[in-house]
Coordinates of C-alpha atoms in Angstrom, one line a residue:
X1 CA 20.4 2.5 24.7
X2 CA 21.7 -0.6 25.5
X3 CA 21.9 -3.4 23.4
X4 CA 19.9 -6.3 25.4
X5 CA 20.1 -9.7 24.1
X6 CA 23.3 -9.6 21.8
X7 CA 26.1 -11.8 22.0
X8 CA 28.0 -10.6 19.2
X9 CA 30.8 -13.0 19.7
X10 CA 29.1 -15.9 18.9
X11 CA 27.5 -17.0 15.8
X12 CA 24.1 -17.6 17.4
X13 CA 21.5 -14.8 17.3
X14 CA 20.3 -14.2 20.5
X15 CA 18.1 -10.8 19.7
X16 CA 15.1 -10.7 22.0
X17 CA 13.5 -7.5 20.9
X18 CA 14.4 -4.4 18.2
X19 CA 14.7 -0.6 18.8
X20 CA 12.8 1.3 16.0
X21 CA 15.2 4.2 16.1
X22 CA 12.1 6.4 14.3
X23 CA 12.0 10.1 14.7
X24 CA 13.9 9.9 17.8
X25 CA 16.3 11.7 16.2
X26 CA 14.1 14.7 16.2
X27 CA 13.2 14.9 19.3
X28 CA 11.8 18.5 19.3
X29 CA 9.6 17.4 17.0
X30 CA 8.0 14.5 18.8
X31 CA 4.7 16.2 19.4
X32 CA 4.5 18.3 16.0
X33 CA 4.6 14.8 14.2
X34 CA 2.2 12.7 16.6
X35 CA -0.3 15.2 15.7
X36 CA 0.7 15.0 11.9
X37 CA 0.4 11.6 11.7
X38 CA -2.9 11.3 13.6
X39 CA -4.0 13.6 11.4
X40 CA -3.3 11.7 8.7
X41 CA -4.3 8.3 9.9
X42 CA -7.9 9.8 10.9
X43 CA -7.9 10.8 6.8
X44 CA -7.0 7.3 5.9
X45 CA -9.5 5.5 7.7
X46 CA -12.4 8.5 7.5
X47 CA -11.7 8.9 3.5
X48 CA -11.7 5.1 2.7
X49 CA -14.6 4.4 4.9
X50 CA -16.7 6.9 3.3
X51 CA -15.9 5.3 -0.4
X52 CA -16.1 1.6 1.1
X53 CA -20.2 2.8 2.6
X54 CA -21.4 5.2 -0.5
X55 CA -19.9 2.0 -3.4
X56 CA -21.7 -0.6 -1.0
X57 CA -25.3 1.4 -0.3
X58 CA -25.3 3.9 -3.8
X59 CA -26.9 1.6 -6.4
X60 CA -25.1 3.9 -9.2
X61 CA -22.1 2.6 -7.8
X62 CA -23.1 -1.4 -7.7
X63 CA -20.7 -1.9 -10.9
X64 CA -17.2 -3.9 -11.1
X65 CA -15.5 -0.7 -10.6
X66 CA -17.1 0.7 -7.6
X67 CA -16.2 -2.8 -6.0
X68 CA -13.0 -2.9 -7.1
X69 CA -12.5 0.4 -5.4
X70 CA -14.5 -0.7 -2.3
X71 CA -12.0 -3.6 -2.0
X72 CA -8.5 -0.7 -2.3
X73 CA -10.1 1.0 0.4
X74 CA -10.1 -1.4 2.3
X75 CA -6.8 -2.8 1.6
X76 CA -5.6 1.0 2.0
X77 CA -6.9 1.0 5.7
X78 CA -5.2 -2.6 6.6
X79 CA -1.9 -0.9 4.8
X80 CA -1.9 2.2 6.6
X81 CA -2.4 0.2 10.1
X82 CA -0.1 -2.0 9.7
X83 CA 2.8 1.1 10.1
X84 CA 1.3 4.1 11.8
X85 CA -0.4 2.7 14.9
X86 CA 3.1 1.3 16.1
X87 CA 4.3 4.7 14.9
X88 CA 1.7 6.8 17.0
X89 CA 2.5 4.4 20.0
X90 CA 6.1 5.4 19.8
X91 CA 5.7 8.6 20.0
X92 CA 3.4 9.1 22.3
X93 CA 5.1 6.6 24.7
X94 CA 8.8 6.9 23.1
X95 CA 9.1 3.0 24.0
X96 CA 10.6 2.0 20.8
X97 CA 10.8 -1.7 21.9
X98 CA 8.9 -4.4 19.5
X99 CA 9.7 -8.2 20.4
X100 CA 11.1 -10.0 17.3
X101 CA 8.2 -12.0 16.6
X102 CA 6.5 -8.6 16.8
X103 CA 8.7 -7.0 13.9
X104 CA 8.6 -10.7 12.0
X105 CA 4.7 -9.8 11.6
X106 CA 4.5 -6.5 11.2
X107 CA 7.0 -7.7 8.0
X108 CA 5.1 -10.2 6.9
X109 CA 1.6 -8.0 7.0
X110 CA 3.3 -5.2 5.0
X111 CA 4.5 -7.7 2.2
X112 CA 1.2 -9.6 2.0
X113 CA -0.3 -6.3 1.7
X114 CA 1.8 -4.9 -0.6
X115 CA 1.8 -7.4 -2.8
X116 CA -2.0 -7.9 -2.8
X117 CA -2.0 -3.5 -3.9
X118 CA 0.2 -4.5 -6.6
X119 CA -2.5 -7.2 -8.0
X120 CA -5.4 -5.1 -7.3
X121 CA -3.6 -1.9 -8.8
X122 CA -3.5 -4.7 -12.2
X123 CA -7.2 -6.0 -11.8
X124 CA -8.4 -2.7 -11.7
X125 CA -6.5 -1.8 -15.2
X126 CA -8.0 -4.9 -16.8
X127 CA -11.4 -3.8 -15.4
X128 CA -10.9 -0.2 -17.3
X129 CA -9.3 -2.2 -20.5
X130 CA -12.4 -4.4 -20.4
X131 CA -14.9 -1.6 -20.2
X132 CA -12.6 0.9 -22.7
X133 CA -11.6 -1.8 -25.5
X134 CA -14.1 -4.4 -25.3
X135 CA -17.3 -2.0 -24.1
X136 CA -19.9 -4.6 -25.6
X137 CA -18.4 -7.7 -23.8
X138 CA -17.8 -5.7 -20.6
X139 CA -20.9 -7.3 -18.5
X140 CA -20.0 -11.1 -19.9
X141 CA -16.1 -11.0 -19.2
X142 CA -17.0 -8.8 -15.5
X143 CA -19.9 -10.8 -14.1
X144 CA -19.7 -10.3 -10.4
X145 CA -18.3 -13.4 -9.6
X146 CA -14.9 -13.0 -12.0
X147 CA -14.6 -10.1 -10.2
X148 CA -15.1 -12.4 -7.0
X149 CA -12.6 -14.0 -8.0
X150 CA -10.1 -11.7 -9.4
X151 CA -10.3 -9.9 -6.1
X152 CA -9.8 -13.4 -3.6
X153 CA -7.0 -14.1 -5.5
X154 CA -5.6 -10.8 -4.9
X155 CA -5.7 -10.7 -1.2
X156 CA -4.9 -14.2 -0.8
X157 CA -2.4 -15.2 -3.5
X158 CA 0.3 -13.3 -1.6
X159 CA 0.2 -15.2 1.7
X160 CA 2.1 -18.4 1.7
X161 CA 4.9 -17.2 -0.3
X162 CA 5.0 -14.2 2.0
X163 CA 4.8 -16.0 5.1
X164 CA 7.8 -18.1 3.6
X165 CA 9.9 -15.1 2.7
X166 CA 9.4 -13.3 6.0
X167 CA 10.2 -16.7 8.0
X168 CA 13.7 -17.2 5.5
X169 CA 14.5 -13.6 6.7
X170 CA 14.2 -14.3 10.3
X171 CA 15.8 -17.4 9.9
X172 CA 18.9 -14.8 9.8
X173 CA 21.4 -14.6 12.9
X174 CA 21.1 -10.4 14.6
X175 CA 24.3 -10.1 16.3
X176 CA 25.6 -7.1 15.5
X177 CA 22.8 -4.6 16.5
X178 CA 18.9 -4.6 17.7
X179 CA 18.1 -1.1 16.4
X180 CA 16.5 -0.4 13.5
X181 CA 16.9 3.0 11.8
X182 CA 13.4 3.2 10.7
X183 CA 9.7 3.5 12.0
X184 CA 8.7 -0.2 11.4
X185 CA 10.6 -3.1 10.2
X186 CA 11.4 -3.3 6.8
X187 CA 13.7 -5.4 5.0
X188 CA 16.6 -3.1 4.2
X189 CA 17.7 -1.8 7.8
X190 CA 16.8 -5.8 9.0
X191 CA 19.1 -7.6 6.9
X192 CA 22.1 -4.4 7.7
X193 CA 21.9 -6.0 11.3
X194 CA 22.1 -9.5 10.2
X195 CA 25.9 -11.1 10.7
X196 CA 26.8 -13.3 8.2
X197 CA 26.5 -14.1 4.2
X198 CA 23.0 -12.9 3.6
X199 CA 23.3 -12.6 0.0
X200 CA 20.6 -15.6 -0.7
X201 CA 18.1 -14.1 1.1
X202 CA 18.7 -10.7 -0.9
X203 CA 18.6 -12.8 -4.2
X204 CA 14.8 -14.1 -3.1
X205 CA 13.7 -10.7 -1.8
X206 CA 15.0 -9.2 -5.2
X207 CA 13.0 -12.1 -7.2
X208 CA 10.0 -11.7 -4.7
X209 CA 10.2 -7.8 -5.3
X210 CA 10.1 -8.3 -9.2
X211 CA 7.5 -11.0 -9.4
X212 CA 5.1 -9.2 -7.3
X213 CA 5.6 -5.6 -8.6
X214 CA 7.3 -5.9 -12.1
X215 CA 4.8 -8.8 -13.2
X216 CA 1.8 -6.1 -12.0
X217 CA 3.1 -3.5 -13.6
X218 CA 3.7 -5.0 -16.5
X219 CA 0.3 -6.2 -16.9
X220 CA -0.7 -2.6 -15.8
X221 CA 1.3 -1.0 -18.4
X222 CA 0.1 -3.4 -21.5
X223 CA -3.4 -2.3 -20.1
X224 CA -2.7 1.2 -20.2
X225 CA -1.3 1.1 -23.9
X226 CA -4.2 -0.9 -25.2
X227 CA -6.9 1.8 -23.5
X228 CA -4.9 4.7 -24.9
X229 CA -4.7 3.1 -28.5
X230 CA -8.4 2.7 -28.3
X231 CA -9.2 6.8 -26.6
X232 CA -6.8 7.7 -29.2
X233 CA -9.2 6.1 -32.3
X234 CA -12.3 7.6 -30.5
X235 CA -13.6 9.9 -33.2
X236 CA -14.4 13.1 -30.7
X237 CA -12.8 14.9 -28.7
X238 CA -15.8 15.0 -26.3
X239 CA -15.7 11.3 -26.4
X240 CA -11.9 11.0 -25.6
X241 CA -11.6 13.0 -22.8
X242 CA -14.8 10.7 -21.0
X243 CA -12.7 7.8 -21.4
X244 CA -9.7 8.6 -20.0
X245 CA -11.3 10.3 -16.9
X246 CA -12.9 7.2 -16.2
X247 CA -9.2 5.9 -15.8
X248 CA -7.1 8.7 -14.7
X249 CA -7.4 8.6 -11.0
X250 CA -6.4 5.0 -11.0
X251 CA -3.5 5.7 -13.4
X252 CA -2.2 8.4 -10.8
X253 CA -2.5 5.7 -8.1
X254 CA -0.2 3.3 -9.9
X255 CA 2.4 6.3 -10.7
X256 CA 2.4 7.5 -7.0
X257 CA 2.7 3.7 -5.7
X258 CA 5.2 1.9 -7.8
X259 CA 7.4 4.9 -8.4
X260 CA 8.2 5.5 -4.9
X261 CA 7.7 1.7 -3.9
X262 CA 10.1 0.4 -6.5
X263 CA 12.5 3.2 -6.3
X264 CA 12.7 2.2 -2.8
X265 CA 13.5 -2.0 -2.9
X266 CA 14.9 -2.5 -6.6
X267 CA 17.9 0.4 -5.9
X268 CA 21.1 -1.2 -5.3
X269 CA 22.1 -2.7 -1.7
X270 CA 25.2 0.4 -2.3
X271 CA 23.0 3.4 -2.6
X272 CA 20.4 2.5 0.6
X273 CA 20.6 4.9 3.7
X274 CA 18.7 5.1 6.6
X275 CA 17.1 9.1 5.6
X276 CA 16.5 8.2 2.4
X277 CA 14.6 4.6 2.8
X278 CA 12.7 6.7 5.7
X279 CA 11.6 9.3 3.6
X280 CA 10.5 6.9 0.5
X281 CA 8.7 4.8 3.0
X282 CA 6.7 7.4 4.4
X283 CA 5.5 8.2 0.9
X284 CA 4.5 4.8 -0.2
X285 CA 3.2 3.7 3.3
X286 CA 1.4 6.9 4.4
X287 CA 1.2 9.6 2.0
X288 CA -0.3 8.0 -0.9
X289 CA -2.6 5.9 1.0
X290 CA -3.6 9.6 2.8
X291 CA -4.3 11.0 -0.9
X292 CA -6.3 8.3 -2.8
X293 CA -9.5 8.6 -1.6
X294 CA -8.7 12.2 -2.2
X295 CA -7.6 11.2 -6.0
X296 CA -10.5 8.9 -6.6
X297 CA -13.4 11.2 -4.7
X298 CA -12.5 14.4 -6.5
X299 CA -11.8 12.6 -10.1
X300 CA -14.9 11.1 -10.1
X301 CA -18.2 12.7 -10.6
X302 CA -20.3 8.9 -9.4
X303 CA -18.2 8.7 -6.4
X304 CA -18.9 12.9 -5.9
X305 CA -22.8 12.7 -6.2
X306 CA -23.2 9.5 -4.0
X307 CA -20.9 11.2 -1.3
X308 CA -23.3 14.8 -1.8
X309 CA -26.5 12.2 -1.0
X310 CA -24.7 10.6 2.0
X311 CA -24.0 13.5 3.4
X312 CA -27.7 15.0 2.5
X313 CA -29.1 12.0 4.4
X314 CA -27.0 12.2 7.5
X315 CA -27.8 15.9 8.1
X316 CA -31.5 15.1 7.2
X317 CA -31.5 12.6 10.0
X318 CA -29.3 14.7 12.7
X319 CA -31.8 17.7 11.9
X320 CA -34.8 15.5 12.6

Protein backbone atom coordinates (compact mmCIF):
# COMPACT_ATOMS: atom_id res chain seq x y z
CA UNK A 1 0.00 0.00 0.00
CA UNK A 2 1.40 3.18 -0.60
CA UNK A 3 2.29 5.50 1.88
CA UNK A 4 0.16 8.80 0.90
CA UNK A 5 0.97 11.94 2.68
CA UNK A 6 4.59 11.23 4.02
CA UNK A 7 7.51 13.29 3.50
CA UNK A 8 9.88 11.57 5.50
CA UNK A 9 12.71 13.85 4.72
CA UNK A 10 11.44 16.63 6.37
CA UNK A 11 10.76 17.18 9.94
CA UNK A 12 7.19 18.29 9.31
CA UNK A 13 4.40 15.64 9.64
CA UNK A 14 2.47 15.64 6.70
CA UNK A 15 0.18 12.36 7.50
CA UNK A 16 -3.26 12.82 6.02
CA UNK A 17 -4.83 9.48 6.99
CA UNK A 18 -3.64 5.99 8.83
CA UNK A 19 -3.84 2.31 7.61
CA UNK A 20 -5.21 0.06 10.44
CA UNK A 21 -3.16 -2.95 9.28
CA UNK A 22 -5.98 -5.21 11.35
CA UNK A 23 -6.51 -8.80 10.43
CA UNK A 24 -5.33 -8.19 7.08
CA UNK A 25 -2.79 -10.37 7.70
CA UNK A 26 -5.29 -13.18 7.76
CA UNK A 27 -6.82 -12.73 5.00
CA UNK A 28 -8.53 -16.23 4.78
CA UNK A 29 -10.01 -15.40 7.68
CA UNK A 30 -11.71 -12.19 6.80
CA UNK A 31 -15.26 -13.59 6.82
CA UNK A 32 -14.80 -16.21 9.70
CA UNK A 33 -13.96 -13.16 11.95
CA UNK A 34 -16.63 -10.49 10.57
CA UNK A 35 -19.11 -12.97 11.74
CA UNK A 36 -17.27 -13.49 15.12
CA UNK A 37 -17.13 -10.16 15.90
CA UNK A 38 -20.82 -9.37 14.95
CA UNK A 39 -21.55 -11.98 17.03
CA UNK A 40 -20.09 -10.63 19.65
CA UNK A 41 -20.96 -7.07 19.34
CA UNK A 42 -24.81 -8.18 19.03
CA UNK A 43 -24.01 -9.90 22.77
CA UNK A 44 -22.53 -6.61 24.02
CA UNK A 45 -25.28 -4.40 23.18
CA UNK A 46 -28.31 -7.28 23.62
CA UNK A 47 -26.68 -8.39 27.19
CA UNK A 48 -26.14 -4.81 28.51
CA UNK A 49 -29.42 -3.56 27.27
CA UNK A 50 -31.33 -6.16 28.96
CA UNK A 51 -29.56 -5.30 32.55
CA UNK A 52 -29.76 -1.41 31.69
CA UNK A 53 -34.14 -2.09 31.09
CA UNK A 54 -34.88 -4.95 33.96
CA UNK A 55 -32.37 -2.40 36.84
CA UNK A 56 -34.46 0.69 35.47
CA UNK A 57 -38.30 -0.96 35.32
CA UNK A 58 -37.73 -4.06 38.25
CA UNK A 59 -38.43 -2.18 41.55
CA UNK A 60 -36.29 -4.99 43.42
CA UNK A 61 -33.55 -3.63 41.54
CA UNK A 62 -34.21 0.36 42.36
CA UNK A 63 -31.09 0.13 44.91
CA UNK A 64 -27.46 1.90 44.51
CA UNK A 65 -26.21 -1.29 43.11
CA UNK A 66 -28.57 -2.01 40.46
CA UNK A 67 -27.76 1.64 39.21
CA UNK A 68 -24.39 1.39 39.55
CA UNK A 69 -24.66 -1.52 37.23
CA UNK A 70 -27.17 0.20 34.94
CA UNK A 71 -24.52 2.96 34.49
CA UNK A 72 -21.42 -0.15 33.49
CA UNK A 73 -23.76 -1.27 30.97
CA UNK A 74 -23.93 1.44 29.57
CA UNK A 75 -20.44 2.52 29.62
CA UNK A 76 -19.70 -1.16 28.32
CA UNK A 77 -21.86 -0.48 25.13
CA UNK A 78 -20.10 3.13 24.42
CA UNK A 79 -16.62 1.00 25.04
CA UNK A 80 -17.29 -1.79 22.89
CA UNK A 81 -18.43 0.85 19.93
CA UNK A 82 -15.95 2.80 20.17
CA UNK A 83 -13.51 -0.32 18.52
CA UNK A 84 -15.61 -2.89 16.82
CA UNK A 85 -17.84 -0.90 14.48
CA UNK A 86 -14.67 0.53 12.70
CA UNK A 87 -13.47 -3.03 12.99
CA UNK A 88 -16.65 -4.60 11.31
CA UNK A 89 -16.40 -1.78 8.60
CA UNK A 90 -12.95 -2.99 7.73
CA UNK A 91 -13.68 -6.08 7.15
CA UNK A 92 -16.55 -5.99 5.48
CA UNK A 93 -15.16 -3.23 3.11
CA UNK A 94 -11.26 -4.05 3.74
CA UNK A 95 -10.81 -0.02 3.44
CA UNK A 96 -8.56 0.34 6.28
CA UNK A 97 -8.26 4.18 5.77
CA UNK A 98 -9.24 6.43 8.91
CA UNK A 99 -8.36 10.32 8.54
CA UNK A 100 -6.08 11.51 11.35
CA UNK A 101 -8.60 13.49 13.11
CA UNK A 102 -10.62 10.26 12.76
CA UNK A 103 -7.91 8.04 14.71
CA UNK A 104 -7.27 11.37 17.16
CA UNK A 105 -11.04 10.60 18.36
CA UNK A 106 -11.36 7.29 18.29
CA UNK A 107 -8.17 7.74 20.94
CA UNK A 108 -9.49 10.10 22.83
CA UNK A 109 -13.12 8.13 23.25
CA UNK A 110 -11.24 4.91 24.31
CA UNK A 111 -9.21 6.84 27.04
CA UNK A 112 -12.13 8.89 28.41
CA UNK A 113 -13.90 5.68 28.48
CA UNK A 114 -11.44 3.75 29.98
CA UNK A 115 -10.67 5.85 32.45
CA UNK A 116 -14.29 6.54 33.48
CA UNK A 117 -14.51 2.03 33.81
CA UNK A 118 -11.62 2.42 36.11
CA UNK A 119 -13.60 4.89 38.43
CA UNK A 120 -16.78 3.12 38.13
CA UNK A 121 -15.05 -0.41 38.64
CA UNK A 122 -13.87 1.73 42.29
CA UNK A 123 -17.42 3.34 43.03
CA UNK A 124 -18.90 0.16 42.72
CA UNK A 125 -16.30 -1.50 45.51
CA UNK A 126 -17.11 1.42 47.83
CA UNK A 127 -20.84 0.69 47.18
CA UNK A 128 -20.25 -3.18 48.27
CA UNK A 129 -17.81 -1.87 51.27
CA UNK A 130 -20.62 0.51 52.32
CA UNK A 131 -23.29 -2.11 52.26
CA UNK A 132 -20.74 -5.15 53.76
CA UNK A 133 -18.85 -3.07 56.58
CA UNK A 134 -21.05 -0.29 57.38
CA UNK A 135 -24.70 -2.25 56.68
CA UNK A 136 -26.62 0.09 59.18
CA UNK A 137 -25.33 3.38 57.60
CA UNK A 138 -25.63 2.00 54.09
CA UNK A 139 -29.00 4.10 53.06
CA UNK A 140 -27.49 7.59 54.78
CA UNK A 141 -23.84 7.40 53.15
CA UNK A 142 -25.81 5.90 49.48
CA UNK A 143 -28.68 8.25 49.18
CA UNK A 144 -29.42 8.41 45.52
CA UNK A 145 -27.96 11.50 44.88
CA UNK A 146 -24.18 10.56 46.23
CA UNK A 147 -24.61 8.03 43.99
CA UNK A 148 -25.59 10.84 41.44
CA UNK A 149 -22.79 12.15 42.09
CA UNK A 150 -20.24 9.46 42.35
CA UNK A 151 -21.37 8.34 38.98
CA UNK A 152 -21.13 12.12 37.05
CA UNK A 153 -17.90 12.40 38.33
CA UNK A 154 -17.02 9.16 36.83
CA UNK A 155 -17.98 9.73 33.33
CA UNK A 156 -17.00 13.21 33.25
CA UNK A 157 -13.84 13.57 35.39
CA UNK A 158 -11.89 11.87 32.62
CA UNK A 159 -12.51 14.37 29.82
CA UNK A 160 -10.40 17.41 29.90
CA UNK A 161 -7.34 15.69 30.88
CA UNK A 162 -8.06 13.18 28.21
CA UNK A 163 -8.77 15.48 25.57
CA UNK A 164 -5.37 17.15 26.63
CA UNK A 165 -3.36 13.92 26.48
CA UNK A 166 -4.86 12.80 23.15
CA UNK A 167 -4.18 16.48 21.56
CA UNK A 168 -0.17 16.26 23.20
CA UNK A 169 0.03 12.98 21.30
CA UNK A 170 -1.03 14.27 18.03
CA UNK A 171 0.83 17.22 18.48
CA UNK A 172 3.68 14.45 17.42
CA UNK A 173 5.30 14.65 13.77
CA UNK A 174 4.27 10.87 11.61
CA UNK A 175 6.88 10.75 9.15
CA UNK A 176 8.06 7.57 9.09
CA UNK A 177 4.90 5.40 8.39
CA UNK A 178 0.84 5.82 8.28
CA UNK A 179 0.08 2.19 9.15
CA UNK A 180 -0.86 1.06 12.14
CA UNK A 181 -0.38 -2.62 13.17
CA UNK A 182 -3.61 -2.79 15.03
CA UNK A 183 -7.43 -2.67 14.69
CA UNK A 184 -7.94 0.92 16.07
CA UNK A 185 -5.61 3.48 17.17
CA UNK A 186 -4.00 2.99 20.28
CA UNK A 187 -1.12 4.64 21.79
CA UNK A 188 1.60 2.08 21.49
CA UNK A 189 1.72 1.40 17.54
CA UNK A 190 0.99 5.53 17.28
CA UNK A 191 3.79 6.80 18.98
CA UNK A 192 6.22 3.66 16.97
CA UNK A 193 5.40 5.92 13.87
CA UNK A 194 6.09 9.13 15.38
CA UNK A 195 9.84 10.60 14.27
CA UNK A 196 11.47 12.29 16.75
CA UNK A 197 12.19 12.33 20.78
CA UNK A 198 8.87 11.31 22.05
CA UNK A 199 9.94 10.33 25.34
CA UNK A 200 7.80 13.30 27.18
CA UNK A 201 4.82 12.30 25.79
CA UNK A 202 5.56 8.49 27.01
CA UNK A 203 6.47 9.96 30.57
CA UNK A 204 2.63 11.69 30.65
CA UNK A 205 0.90 8.58 29.16
CA UNK A 206 2.88 6.47 31.83
CA UNK A 207 1.64 9.11 34.68
CA UNK A 208 -1.92 9.28 32.94
CA UNK A 209 -1.93 5.34 32.87
CA UNK A 210 -1.07 5.17 36.72
CA UNK A 211 -3.25 7.92 37.96
CA UNK A 212 -6.21 6.66 36.26
CA UNK A 213 -5.79 2.79 36.83
CA UNK A 214 -3.33 2.40 39.82
CA UNK A 215 -5.23 5.17 41.89
CA UNK A 216 -8.67 2.96 41.07
CA UNK A 217 -7.22 -0.03 41.81
CA UNK A 218 -5.84 0.89 44.68
CA UNK A 219 -8.92 2.23 46.13
CA UNK A 220 -10.47 -1.10 44.79
CA UNK A 221 -8.08 -3.22 46.51
CA UNK A 222 -8.33 -1.35 50.09
CA UNK A 223 -12.13 -1.97 49.51
CA UNK A 224 -11.81 -5.45 48.87
CA UNK A 225 -9.56 -6.12 52.02
CA UNK A 226 -11.90 -4.27 54.32
CA UNK A 227 -15.11 -6.44 52.89
CA UNK A 228 -13.08 -9.66 53.36
CA UNK A 229 -11.91 -8.77 56.96
CA UNK A 230 -15.50 -8.06 57.80
CA UNK A 231 -17.11 -11.77 55.71
CA UNK A 232 -14.28 -13.21 57.44
CA UNK A 233 -15.64 -12.16 61.24
CA UNK A 234 -19.28 -13.10 60.07
CA UNK A 235 -20.12 -15.80 62.53
CA UNK A 236 -21.74 -18.47 59.81
CA UNK A 237 -20.85 -19.96 57.32
CA UNK A 238 -24.32 -19.40 55.69
CA UNK A 239 -23.79 -15.82 56.38
CA UNK A 240 -20.33 -15.62 54.74
CA UNK A 241 -20.88 -17.13 51.62
CA UNK A 242 -24.14 -14.39 51.07
CA UNK A 243 -21.74 -11.62 51.36
CA UNK A 244 -19.23 -12.39 49.18
CA UNK A 245 -21.66 -13.44 46.36
CA UNK A 246 -23.09 -10.13 46.59
CA UNK A 247 -19.50 -9.03 45.48
CA UNK A 248 -17.99 -11.64 43.46
CA UNK A 249 -19.16 -10.93 40.01
CA UNK A 250 -17.87 -7.42 40.41
CA UNK A 251 -14.55 -8.66 41.79
CA UNK A 252 -14.14 -10.93 38.54
CA UNK A 253 -14.78 -7.79 36.55
CA UNK A 254 -11.94 -5.89 38.07
CA UNK A 255 -9.54 -9.05 37.72
CA UNK A 256 -10.50 -9.62 34.01
CA UNK A 257 -10.14 -5.70 33.26
CA UNK A 258 -7.09 -4.36 34.91
CA UNK A 259 -5.12 -7.55 34.46
CA UNK A 260 -5.21 -7.56 30.83
CA UNK A 261 -5.53 -3.60 30.62
CA UNK A 262 -2.54 -2.93 32.73
CA UNK A 263 -0.49 -5.82 31.54
CA UNK A 264 -0.99 -4.15 28.25
CA UNK A 265 0.19 -0.13 28.82
CA UNK A 266 2.46 -0.33 32.13
CA UNK A 267 4.96 -3.23 30.25
CA UNK A 268 8.02 -1.71 29.15
CA UNK A 269 8.28 0.34 25.73
CA UNK A 270 11.16 -3.00 24.98
CA UNK A 271 8.77 -5.81 25.41
CA UNK A 272 5.59 -4.26 23.07
CA UNK A 273 4.92 -6.07 19.70
CA UNK A 274 2.36 -5.64 17.35
CA UNK A 275 0.61 -9.68 18.05
CA UNK A 276 0.90 -9.31 21.40
CA UNK A 277 -0.73 -5.61 22.06
CA UNK A 278 -3.43 -7.13 19.47
CA UNK A 279 -4.24 -9.94 21.32
CA UNK A 280 -4.30 -8.11 24.93
CA UNK A 281 -6.49 -5.48 23.35
CA UNK A 282 -9.01 -7.67 22.03
CA UNK A 283 -9.40 -9.01 25.59
CA UNK A 284 -9.82 -5.83 27.44
CA UNK A 285 -11.81 -4.07 24.52
CA UNK A 286 -14.09 -6.96 23.39
CA UNK A 287 -13.97 -10.03 25.37
CA UNK A 288 -14.62 -8.89 28.72
CA UNK A 289 -17.05 -6.39 27.82
CA UNK A 290 -18.74 -9.62 25.76
CA UNK A 291 -18.76 -11.63 29.25
CA UNK A 292 -19.99 -9.16 31.92
CA UNK A 293 -23.43 -9.14 31.52
CA UNK A 294 -22.83 -12.83 31.31
CA UNK A 295 -20.75 -12.53 34.84
CA UNK A 296 -23.16 -10.28 36.53
CA UNK A 297 -26.64 -12.06 35.09
CA UNK A 298 -25.64 -15.52 36.07
CA UNK A 299 -23.96 -14.47 39.55
CA UNK A 300 -26.86 -12.81 40.64
CA UNK A 301 -30.11 -14.31 41.68
CA UNK A 302 -32.06 -10.25 41.66
CA UNK A 303 -30.68 -9.62 38.31
CA UNK A 304 -31.88 -13.57 37.28
CA UNK A 305 -35.54 -13.23 38.59
CA UNK A 306 -36.19 -9.74 37.03
CA UNK A 307 -34.73 -11.04 33.61
CA UNK A 308 -37.27 -14.57 34.17
CA UNK A 309 -40.29 -11.64 34.57
CA UNK A 310 -39.14 -9.63 31.55
CA UNK A 311 -38.99 -12.32 29.57
CA UNK A 312 -42.51 -13.71 31.07
CA UNK A 313 -44.08 -10.42 30.12
CA UNK A 314 -42.76 -10.10 26.55
CA UNK A 315 -43.99 -13.66 25.58
CA UNK A 316 -47.30 -12.84 27.51
CA UNK A 317 -47.69 -9.89 25.25
CA UNK A 318 -46.40 -11.57 21.80
CA UNK A 319 -48.92 -14.47 22.69
CA UNK A 320 -51.80 -12.08 23.07
Amino acid sequence: MIHKGIHAGGNVSTVRHFVLLGFSDLPELQGFLSGVFTIIYLVVLIGNSLIIIVTILDPALQRPMYFFLANFSSLEICYVSVTLPRILFDLWTQKRNISVLGCAMQLCFFLILSATECFLLAVMSYDRYVAICHPLRYPLLMTPKKCAQLTAASWLGPVAVQIGQTCQIFSLHFCKSNRIPHFFCDIPPIFKLACGDTSAQEVSVYVMAIFFATVPFMLILTSYSKIISTILRLPTAQGRAKAFSTCSSHLLVVVLFFASASTNYLRPKTSHSAGIDKLLSLFYTIVTPMFNPMIYSLRNRDVIAALKKLFLYMQCHVST
